[in-house]
């Protein structure tokens, strides 16, 4: 057996070898991989965490994220609150973020505010940004910042308004902004509170999504196979499988129908640059239903349909046999669906 050597991708990422198998070291991926970010920019984010739906694909193509900070901001920007919050001209905050991110809109801001909103292109998207503004401009401590966050998040206008005098007086004491600017910033925070998301969640989600996108970019066959294996755990597994097959066609990856000759393999697997459909994903055909066939170690490759029907079909119940016929498990035996 040849000894596997660590494999280095053009983007600089390395697949180390553990116990004779390649293992993806997700903790040390190259987060500046152009091939991976191209998936986001092209809107091909099917199955990418938080961006798998139509909105995620559409706004990813519009916003064109090229780093983790951009991906986190995108996730925050497509939350329902942001999508349904509009400025005086009828533009959603998501649209404003997209235009600012791509340079179509220039937003002028107070320098200290601009510094805090730099990673979200002058659009307030995170709860933490509101808390940092209260800290840096008004000198508020942690409990006061958290009180402001809760007031905004709960849309408690009375509580928010009651905090304005302390915020303005704090700003005047710190001296970074004047009274007019302090009121302007407070107005922004009050208006933004109804849609702000948590930055730590957004960035965490962005890392998870990037890992998926990286595998999709560099190991597409493994990506499709793993996606199919996990489809059964989804709320609507059949819809998920249809999505996988559709995306596989776009990627040029063949998903071959299930075949009884693949026993003892019952799950999805990769062979000869194709992904084979798993027997255990056929309705009622889990591993237990064909355990006897595995145990008997039958040469299914050379067994004819008649031999199988007479000698072995009794090992599998009638409903399972019918479902296996319908999905093409016996086509290679000359048994057509």
PDB file of C-alpha atoms in Angstrom, residues 24 28 38 65 71 76 183 243 248 256 261 301 327 334:
ATOM      1  CA  UNK A  24      -9.413  18.267   6.709  1.00  0.00           C
ATOM      2  CA  UNK A  28      -6.136  25.980   9.819  1.00  0.00           C
ATOM      3  CA  UNK A  38     -15.969  32.877  -5.812  1.00  0.00           C
ATOM      4  CA  UNK A  65     -18.233  38.795   0.300  1.00  0.00           C
ATOM      5  CA  UNK A  71     -19.749  36.868   5.241  1.00  0.00           C
ATOM      6  CA  UNK A  76     -26.808  39.678   9.683  1.00  0.00           C
ATOM      7  CA  UNK A 183     -28.563  62.947  19.512  1.00  0.00           C
ATOM      8  CA  UNK A 243     -31.649  19.880  -4.066  1.00  0.00           C
ATOM      9  CA  UNK A 248     -24.672  18.001  -8.548  1.00  0.00           C
ATOM     10  CA  UNK A 256     -25.673   6.919 -10.024  1.00  0.00           C
ATOM     11  CA  UNK A 261     -24.464  -5.215  -6.186  1.00  0.00           C
ATOM     12  CA  UNK A 301     -22.189  -9.066  -9.135  1.00  0.00           C
ATOM     13  CA  UNK A 327     -35.305   2.682  -7.707  1.00  0.00           C
ATOM     14  CA  UNK A 334     -31.685  -7.240 -16.505  1.00  0.00           C
TER      15      UNK A 334
END
